[in-house]
Amino acid sequence: MRSLSIPLLAALLAASPALTQTAARAQADTLAQVRARGHLVCGVSGGVAGFSMPDGQGRWHGLDVDFCRALAAAIFDDPDAVRFIPQSSAARFTALQSGEIDVLARNTTWTLSRDTAAMNFPVITFFDGQGFLVRKSLAITAVKQLDRATICLQQGTTTELNTADWFRTRGLSYQVVTFANSEQTLGAYESGRCDAYSTDKSSLYGERLKTAHPEAHVILEEAISKEPFAPGVRQGDDAWRDLVAWTHYAMIDAEEAGITQENVDRLRGETLSPDVKRILGLEGRYGQGLGLTGDWAYRIVHHVGNYGDVFARNLGDGTPLKIPRGLNALWTNGGLHYGPPIR
């Protein structure tokens, strides 16, 4: 969700002819360049719990990280054939355009201005929205109860505009206090300078865990904006865009078909439905259209898992975050994830 202003973003991307020329070369055939290099280069956040964060041994974990590992598995049959480069909110788009990274998987919201000015967004991997963290002692259950409240926000983010729009539309007032980064924003909220802390709901689950007493704070159920998170790729390489999109769709289709990381090898030896056979590469030659081997989707599930496996591992009830599937459930379970068929 974090972003530069649109005029500044456009100016940054257009400022250097050398950058434009480098980007044009990088667009030629990303898959061929990745293969020649021997590994994928993925731009991620420097540390958002559940999405991309290194552990004490320097190994990265998270939903965005697993997406990049799935892409590497599809290409190389090796989920570790990927290098993660942390990107600041200010530098992430330039890093993609310059060819420093092959794909940006950094909890980035898909918007029209970004789509047309900076990159392409092949697919939505996580449906989010802006929310509010408040103290339980305030007994607040709805955002409208924050009328005349003081709200902590991070500077230079779309949360400022979203908040202003939401409150103004409803004739409510509030006072905003902004800070340079999330650490300062959370610190101000926890010290009592603000009644609420607002950012993406998925980030608030991680921020709450950083407080001295997480159980004393609650994330309001309501969301005041749409924040569809999507990986970003450079414009001009449709084949790479397709591959990135279908990496996610394969994980969705596998979950819907009941193919998990635990049972995928067993299922390959059983009599299966045509849909499952196609997903596992046992029928048809669907990987060819992506420039991959026939077992590309099997590789993804075998090494990384289906979407449900990845969600549960990084965000679900078995993790400290305990983020509900909600909109991120399959369409068959009331969610928004719907994978086009592999056929």
Tab-separated table of C-alpha atoms in Angstrom:
chain	number	residue	atom	x	y	z
A	1	MET	CA	0.000	0.000	0.000
A	2	ARG	CA	2.894	2.374	0.734
A	3	SER	CA	3.588	4.624	-2.215
A	4	LEU	CA	5.121	7.719	-3.667
A	5	SER	CA	2.714	10.342	-4.923
A	6	ILE	CA	1.679	9.663	-8.509
A	7	PRO	CA	3.327	12.809	-10.002
A	8	LEU	CA	6.562	11.973	-8.199
A	9	LEU	CA	6.390	8.343	-9.317
A	10	ALA	CA	5.869	9.339	-12.954
A	11	ALA	CA	8.692	11.876	-12.795
A	12	LEU	CA	11.051	9.343	-11.267
A	13	LEU	CA	10.375	6.794	-13.985
A	14	ALA	CA	10.748	9.318	-16.788
A	15	ALA	CA	13.720	11.241	-15.446
A	16	SER	CA	16.578	9.184	-16.867
A	17	PRO	CA	16.931	8.080	-20.523
A	18	ALA	CA	19.495	5.522	-19.344
A	19	LEU	CA	16.898	4.005	-17.012
A	20	THR	CA	14.376	3.803	-19.851
A	21	GLN	CA	16.899	2.101	-22.140
A	22	THR	CA	17.875	-0.376	-19.446
A	23	ALA	CA	14.229	-1.186	-18.801
A	24	ALA	CA	13.612	-1.760	-22.516
A	25	ARG	CA	16.463	-4.266	-22.664
A	26	ALA	CA	15.198	-5.984	-19.521
A	27	GLN	CA	11.753	-6.372	-21.081
A	28	ALA	CA	13.015	-8.388	-24.016
A	29	ASP	CA	12.695	-11.876	-22.518
A	30	THR	CA	12.661	-12.035	-18.747
A	31	LEU	CA	12.294	-15.808	-18.572
A	32	ALA	CA	15.366	-16.330	-20.777
A	33	GLN	CA	17.377	-13.926	-18.629
A	34	VAL	CA	16.285	-15.645	-15.428
A	35	ARG	CA	17.266	-19.026	-16.837
A	36	ALA	CA	20.633	-17.751	-18.049
A	37	ARG	CA	21.339	-16.276	-14.615
A	38	GLY	CA	20.315	-19.473	-12.878
A	39	HIS	CA	17.999	-17.881	-10.332
A	40	LEU	CA	15.077	-15.490	-9.934
A	41	VAL	CA	15.549	-12.062	-8.346
A	42	CYS	CA	12.534	-11.041	-6.270
A	43	GLY	CA	11.943	-7.637	-4.682
A	44	VAL	CA	10.273	-7.920	-1.267
A	45	SER	CA	9.553	-5.841	1.796
A	46	GLY	CA	12.327	-5.577	4.348
A	47	GLY	CA	10.117	-6.978	7.074
A	48	VAL	CA	6.329	-7.334	7.072
A	49	ALA	CA	5.234	-10.193	9.306
A	50	GLY	CA	3.521	-12.948	7.352
A	51	PHE	CA	4.524	-11.538	3.965
A	52	SER	CA	8.295	-11.176	3.819
A	53	MET	CA	10.707	-11.307	6.711
A	54	PRO	CA	14.090	-12.989	7.281
A	55	ASP	CA	14.571	-15.208	10.316
A	56	GLY	CA	17.613	-15.312	12.574
A	57	GLN	CA	19.481	-17.458	10.045
A	58	GLY	CA	18.724	-15.069	7.191
A	59	ARG	CA	16.136	-17.322	5.526
A	60	TRP	CA	13.114	-15.464	4.218
A	61	HIS	CA	9.540	-16.395	5.108
A	62	GLY	CA	6.087	-15.101	4.179
A	63	LEU	CA	3.278	-15.182	1.642
A	64	ASP	CA	5.158	-12.989	-0.860
A	65	VAL	CA	8.322	-15.011	-0.291
A	66	ASP	CA	6.508	-18.282	-0.966
A	67	PHE	CA	5.045	-16.815	-4.143
A	68	CYS	CA	8.572	-16.131	-5.401
A	69	ARG	CA	9.671	-19.616	-4.324
A	70	ALA	CA	6.731	-21.066	-6.277
A	71	LEU	CA	7.818	-19.146	-9.366
A	72	ALA	CA	11.358	-20.487	-8.969
A	73	ALA	CA	10.004	-24.007	-8.495
A	74	ALA	CA	8.002	-23.761	-11.724
A	75	ILE	CA	11.059	-22.600	-13.670
A	76	PHE	CA	13.945	-24.491	-12.072
A	77	ASP	CA	12.279	-27.291	-10.050
A	78	ASP	CA	14.084	-25.618	-7.144
A	79	PRO	CA	12.281	-23.235	-4.758
A	80	ASP	CA	15.617	-21.964	-3.481
A	81	ALA	CA	16.714	-20.704	-6.905
A	82	VAL	CA	15.678	-17.193	-5.921
A	83	ARG	CA	17.425	-14.173	-4.399
A	84	PHE	CA	15.439	-11.771	-2.252
A	85	ILE	CA	16.268	-8.063	-2.357
A	86	PRO	CA	14.475	-5.852	0.197
A	87	GLN	CA	12.907	-2.769	-1.389
A	88	SER	CA	11.841	0.458	0.255
A	89	SER	CA	8.494	1.916	-0.733
A	90	ALA	CA	10.329	4.741	-2.526
A	91	ALA	CA	12.746	2.552	-4.508
A	92	ARG	CA	10.647	-0.489	-5.393
A	93	PHE	CA	9.253	0.745	-8.722
A	94	THR	CA	12.621	1.984	-9.977
A	95	ALA	CA	14.232	-1.324	-9.043
A	96	LEU	CA	11.712	-3.147	-11.214
A	97	GLN	CA	11.972	-0.757	-14.163
A	98	SER	CA	15.780	-0.815	-14.148
A	99	GLY	CA	15.943	-4.598	-14.243
A	100	GLU	CA	17.454	-4.907	-10.769
A	101	ILE	CA	14.639	-7.314	-9.892
A	102	ASP	CA	12.568	-9.652	-12.079
A	103	VAL	CA	9.354	-9.404	-10.083
A	104	LEU	CA	8.137	-7.170	-7.265
A	105	ALA	CA	6.295	-9.106	-4.543
A	106	ARG	CA	6.069	-6.491	-1.823
A	107	ASN	CA	2.483	-6.138	-0.488
A	108	THR	CA	1.877	-3.553	-3.219
A	109	THR	CA	-1.651	-2.361	-3.993
A	110	TRP	CA	-2.781	-2.615	-7.616
A	111	THR	CA	-4.075	0.793	-8.715
A	112	LEU	CA	-4.814	2.316	-12.107
A	113	SER	CA	-2.092	4.937	-11.825
A	114	ARG	CA	0.570	2.378	-10.981
A	115	ASP	CA	-0.644	0.004	-13.674
A	116	THR	CA	-0.378	2.655	-16.372
A	117	ALA	CA	2.695	4.543	-15.156
A	118	ALA	CA	5.029	1.970	-13.747
A	119	MET	CA	4.290	-1.711	-14.292
A	120	ASN	CA	1.821	-4.479	-14.942
A	121	PHE	CA	-0.001	-6.425	-12.245
A	122	PRO	CA	-0.657	-9.973	-13.479
A	123	VAL	CA	-2.832	-11.241	-10.617
A	124	ILE	CA	-4.104	-10.442	-7.114
A	125	THR	CA	-2.449	-12.663	-4.501
A	126	PHE	CA	-4.018	-11.108	-1.380
A	127	PHE	CA	-7.164	-9.051	-0.855
A	128	ASP	CA	-6.696	-6.458	1.877
A	129	GLY	CA	-8.163	-3.179	3.086
A	130	GLN	CA	-7.201	-0.285	5.339
A	131	GLY	CA	-8.141	-0.856	8.951
A	132	PHE	CA	-7.720	0.527	12.455
A	133	LEU	CA	-5.943	-0.687	15.575
A	134	VAL	CA	-7.455	0.586	18.838
A	135	ARG	CA	-7.211	-0.179	22.540
A	136	LYS	CA	-9.795	-2.582	23.883
A	137	SER	CA	-10.341	-0.261	26.825
A	138	LEU	CA	-11.938	2.307	24.479
A	139	ALA	CA	-14.745	-0.177	23.678
A	140	ILE	CA	-14.794	0.929	20.027
A	141	THR	CA	-16.404	-1.533	17.619
A	142	ALA	CA	-16.914	0.573	14.468
A	143	VAL	CA	-14.817	3.144	12.617
A	144	LYS	CA	-17.569	5.778	12.905
A	145	GLN	CA	-16.951	5.813	16.655
A	146	LEU	CA	-13.567	7.414	15.918
A	147	ASP	CA	-15.310	10.720	15.217
A	148	ARG	CA	-13.077	13.493	16.677
A	149	ALA	CA	-10.351	10.939	17.439
A	150	THR	CA	-6.620	11.347	16.883
A	151	ILE	CA	-5.261	8.855	14.350
A	152	CYS	CA	-1.621	7.869	13.759
A	153	LEU	CA	-0.626	7.413	10.097
A	154	GLN	CA	2.598	6.931	8.170
A	155	GLN	CA	3.667	9.846	5.964
A	156	GLY	CA	3.548	9.629	2.180
A	157	THR	CA	1.113	6.731	2.046
A	158	THR	CA	-2.318	6.261	0.554
A	159	THR	CA	-3.716	5.796	4.076
A	160	GLU	CA	-3.824	9.585	4.444
A	161	LEU	CA	-6.073	10.043	1.396
A	162	ASN	CA	-8.227	7.026	2.264
A	163	THR	CA	-8.782	8.316	5.787
A	164	ALA	CA	-9.581	11.840	4.644
A	165	ASP	CA	-12.054	10.579	2.027
A	166	TRP	CA	-13.830	8.226	4.424
A	167	PHE	CA	-14.284	10.744	7.243
A	168	ARG	CA	-15.202	13.670	4.969
A	169	THR	CA	-17.807	11.620	3.097
A	170	ARG	CA	-19.541	10.814	6.386
A	171	GLY	CA	-19.315	14.295	7.869
A	172	LEU	CA	-16.997	13.137	10.646
A	173	SER	CA	-13.926	14.891	11.979
A	174	TYR	CA	-10.560	13.603	13.143
A	175	GLN	CA	-7.044	14.774	13.864
A	176	VAL	CA	-4.142	13.109	12.096
A	177	VAL	CA	-0.570	12.728	13.348
A	178	THR	CA	1.905	11.431	10.754
A	179	PHE	CA	5.320	9.852	11.128
A	180	ALA	CA	8.169	8.916	8.798
A	181	ASN	CA	7.966	5.130	9.226
A	182	SER	CA	5.927	2.354	10.778
A	183	GLU	CA	8.181	2.075	13.836
A	184	GLN	CA	7.599	5.711	14.770
A	185	THR	CA	3.893	5.434	14.019
A	186	LEU	CA	3.420	2.391	16.230
A	187	GLY	CA	5.525	3.957	18.979
A	188	ALA	CA	3.366	7.076	19.012
A	189	TYR	CA	0.178	5.014	19.117
A	190	GLU	CA	1.427	2.834	21.939
A	191	SER	CA	2.596	5.852	23.958
A	192	GLY	CA	-0.935	7.282	23.846
A	193	ARG	CA	-0.435	10.112	21.374
A	194	CYS	CA	-3.210	8.666	19.205
A	195	ASP	CA	-6.507	6.912	19.762
A	196	ALA	CA	-6.014	4.670	16.723
A	197	TYR	CA	-3.343	3.467	14.310
A	198	SER	CA	-4.408	2.973	10.693
A	199	THR	CA	-2.756	1.054	7.868
A	200	ASP	CA	-3.430	-2.142	5.871
A	201	LYS	CA	-5.278	-4.640	8.068
A	202	SER	CA	-2.782	-7.385	7.261
A	203	SER	CA	0.049	-5.172	8.541
A	204	LEU	CA	-1.891	-4.292	11.696
A	205	TYR	CA	-1.880	-7.940	12.778
A	206	GLY	CA	1.913	-7.827	12.789
A	207	GLU	CA	2.062	-4.374	14.372
A	208	ARG	CA	-0.184	-5.502	17.207
A	209	LEU	CA	2.268	-8.289	18.046
A	210	LYS	CA	5.014	-5.682	18.498
A	211	THR	CA	3.160	-3.893	21.300
A	212	ALA	CA	4.003	-4.597	24.916
A	213	HIS	CA	0.563	-6.121	25.506
A	214	PRO	CA	-0.969	-7.380	22.224
A	215	GLU	CA	-4.062	-8.644	24.016
A	216	ALA	CA	-4.898	-5.066	25.015
A	217	HIS	CA	-5.477	-4.006	21.403
A	218	VAL	CA	-8.066	-4.961	18.798
A	219	ILE	CA	-8.249	-4.591	15.021
A	220	LEU	CA	-11.645	-3.337	13.940
A	221	GLU	CA	-13.407	-5.698	11.565
A	222	GLU	CA	-14.362	-2.899	9.177
A	223	ALA	CA	-12.140	-1.884	6.233
A	224	ILE	CA	-12.396	1.566	4.649
A	225	SER	CA	-10.628	0.861	1.351
A	226	LYS	CA	-9.808	-1.793	-1.221
A	227	GLU	CA	-6.161	-2.863	-1.198
A	228	PRO	CA	-5.618	-5.706	-3.680
A	229	PHE	CA	-2.006	-6.836	-3.308
A	230	ALA	CA	-0.401	-8.004	-6.538
A	231	PRO	CA	3.067	-8.863	-7.812
A	232	GLY	CA	4.453	-6.347	-10.286
A	233	VAL	CA	6.308	-7.012	-13.535
A	234	ARG	CA	7.710	-4.732	-16.209
A	235	GLN	CA	5.485	-3.695	-19.059
A	236	GLY	CA	6.278	-5.170	-22.462
A	237	ASP	CA	6.867	-8.858	-21.661
A	238	ASP	CA	3.532	-10.646	-21.963
A	239	ALA	CA	5.082	-14.114	-21.660
A	240	TRP	CA	6.582	-13.266	-18.264
A	241	ARG	CA	3.330	-11.668	-17.157
A	242	ASP	CA	1.485	-14.878	-18.061
A	243	LEU	CA	3.964	-17.031	-16.153
A	244	VAL	CA	3.680	-14.909	-13.011
A	245	ALA	CA	-0.126	-14.962	-13.180
A	246	TRP	CA	-0.408	-18.707	-13.753
A	247	THR	CA	1.958	-19.474	-10.894
A	248	HIS	CA	-0.701	-18.061	-8.580
A	249	TYR	CA	-3.597	-19.627	-10.489
A	250	ALA	CA	-1.952	-23.053	-10.280
A	251	MET	CA	-1.855	-22.732	-6.480
A	252	ILE	CA	-5.529	-21.715	-6.405
A	253	ASP	CA	-6.613	-24.486	-8.784
A	254	ALA	CA	-4.643	-27.037	-6.777
A	255	GLU	CA	-6.361	-26.027	-3.545
A	256	GLU	CA	-9.779	-26.202	-5.172
A	257	ALA	CA	-8.962	-29.667	-6.531
A	258	GLY	CA	-7.819	-30.902	-3.118
A	259	ILE	CA	-4.166	-31.194	-4.137
A	260	THR	CA	-1.912	-30.295	-1.231
A	261	GLN	CA	1.809	-30.368	-0.573
A	262	GLU	CA	1.162	-33.379	1.664
A	263	ASN	CA	-0.730	-35.520	-0.846
A	264	VAL	CA	0.554	-34.359	-4.237
A	265	ASP	CA	3.076	-37.169	-4.698
A	266	ARG	CA	0.556	-39.840	-3.711
A	267	LEU	CA	-2.076	-38.436	-6.067
A	268	ARG	CA	0.248	-38.708	-9.063
A	269	GLY	CA	0.057	-42.493	-8.785
A	270	GLU	CA	-3.717	-42.744	-8.470
A	271	THR	CA	-6.569	-42.673	-10.965
A	272	LEU	CA	-7.532	-39.041	-11.097
A	273	SER	CA	-10.083	-36.715	-12.618
A	274	PRO	CA	-9.063	-35.005	-15.864
A	275	ASP	CA	-8.752	-31.654	-14.063
A	276	VAL	CA	-6.320	-33.062	-11.505
A	277	LYS	CA	-4.328	-34.832	-14.219
A	278	ARG	CA	-3.947	-31.577	-16.120
A	279	ILE	CA	-2.824	-29.704	-12.998
A	280	LEU	CA	-0.231	-32.380	-12.226
A	281	GLY	CA	1.050	-32.524	-15.802
A	282	LEU	CA	-0.170	-36.067	-16.424
A	283	GLU	CA	-2.445	-35.064	-19.294
A	284	GLY	CA	-1.919	-32.444	-21.966
A	285	ARG	CA	1.100	-30.233	-22.628
A	286	TYR	CA	-0.027	-27.032	-20.975
A	287	GLY	CA	3.362	-26.000	-19.664
A	288	GLN	CA	4.598	-25.368	-23.201
A	289	GLY	CA	2.489	-22.248	-23.525
A	290	LEU	CA	4.337	-20.789	-20.540
A	291	GLY	CA	7.767	-21.896	-21.718
A	292	LEU	CA	7.865	-24.534	-18.967
A	293	THR	CA	7.871	-28.303	-18.601
A	294	GLY	CA	4.608	-30.238	-18.387
A	295	ASP	CA	4.957	-30.778	-14.640
A	296	TRP	CA	5.328	-27.062	-13.801
A	297	ALA	CA	2.249	-26.927	-11.543
A	298	TYR	CA	3.217	-30.176	-9.821
A	299	ARG	CA	6.602	-28.610	-9.047
A	300	ILE	CA	4.903	-25.643	-7.404
A	301	VAL	CA	2.684	-27.736	-5.135
A	302	HIS	CA	5.401	-30.295	-4.378
A	303	HIS	CA	7.956	-27.699	-3.299
A	304	VAL	CA	5.788	-24.887	-1.913
A	305	GLY	CA	2.163	-26.023	-1.609
A	306	ASN	CA	-1.206	-24.782	-2.777
A	307	TYR	CA	-2.529	-21.348	-1.824
A	308	GLY	CA	-4.224	-22.658	1.312
A	309	ASP	CA	-0.996	-24.348	2.419
A	310	VAL	CA	0.907	-21.086	1.989
A	311	PHE	CA	-1.739	-18.987	3.729
A	312	ALA	CA	-1.927	-21.348	6.702
A	313	ARG	CA	1.863	-21.492	7.026
A	314	ASN	CA	2.366	-17.743	7.063
A	315	LEU	CA	-0.851	-16.036	8.154
A	316	GLY	CA	-3.389	-18.535	9.467
A	317	ASP	CA	-4.637	-19.745	12.819
A	318	GLY	CA	-1.482	-21.742	13.442
A	319	THR	CA	0.669	-18.606	13.324
A	320	PRO	CA	0.938	-15.742	15.829
A	321	LEU	CA	-0.881	-13.473	13.329
A	322	LYS	CA	-4.064	-15.594	13.126
A	323	ILE	CA	-5.417	-13.683	10.123
A	324	PRO	CA	-8.820	-15.047	8.946
A	325	ARG	CA	-9.039	-16.242	5.345
A	326	GLY	CA	-12.024	-13.928	4.747
A	327	LEU	CA	-11.871	-12.535	1.220
A	328	ASN	CA	-8.789	-14.661	0.628
A	329	ALA	CA	-10.764	-17.892	0.781
A	330	LEU	CA	-11.606	-19.748	-2.417
A	331	TRP	CA	-14.704	-18.617	-4.285
A	332	THR	CA	-16.291	-21.938	-3.309
A	333	ASN	CA	-15.942	-20.916	0.347
A	334	GLY	CA	-17.222	-17.366	0.047
A	335	GLY	CA	-13.916	-15.747	-0.866
A	336	LEU	CA	-12.628	-13.988	-3.976
A	337	HIS	CA	-9.886	-16.342	-5.180
A	338	TYR	CA	-10.955	-17.956	-8.425
A	339	GLY	CA	-8.462	-19.701	-10.679
A	340	PRO	CA	-9.060	-20.025	-14.429
A	341	PRO	CA	-8.905	-23.678	-15.482
A	342	ILE	CA	-5.713	-25.326	-16.701
A	343	ARG	CA	-6.879	-26.760	-20.001
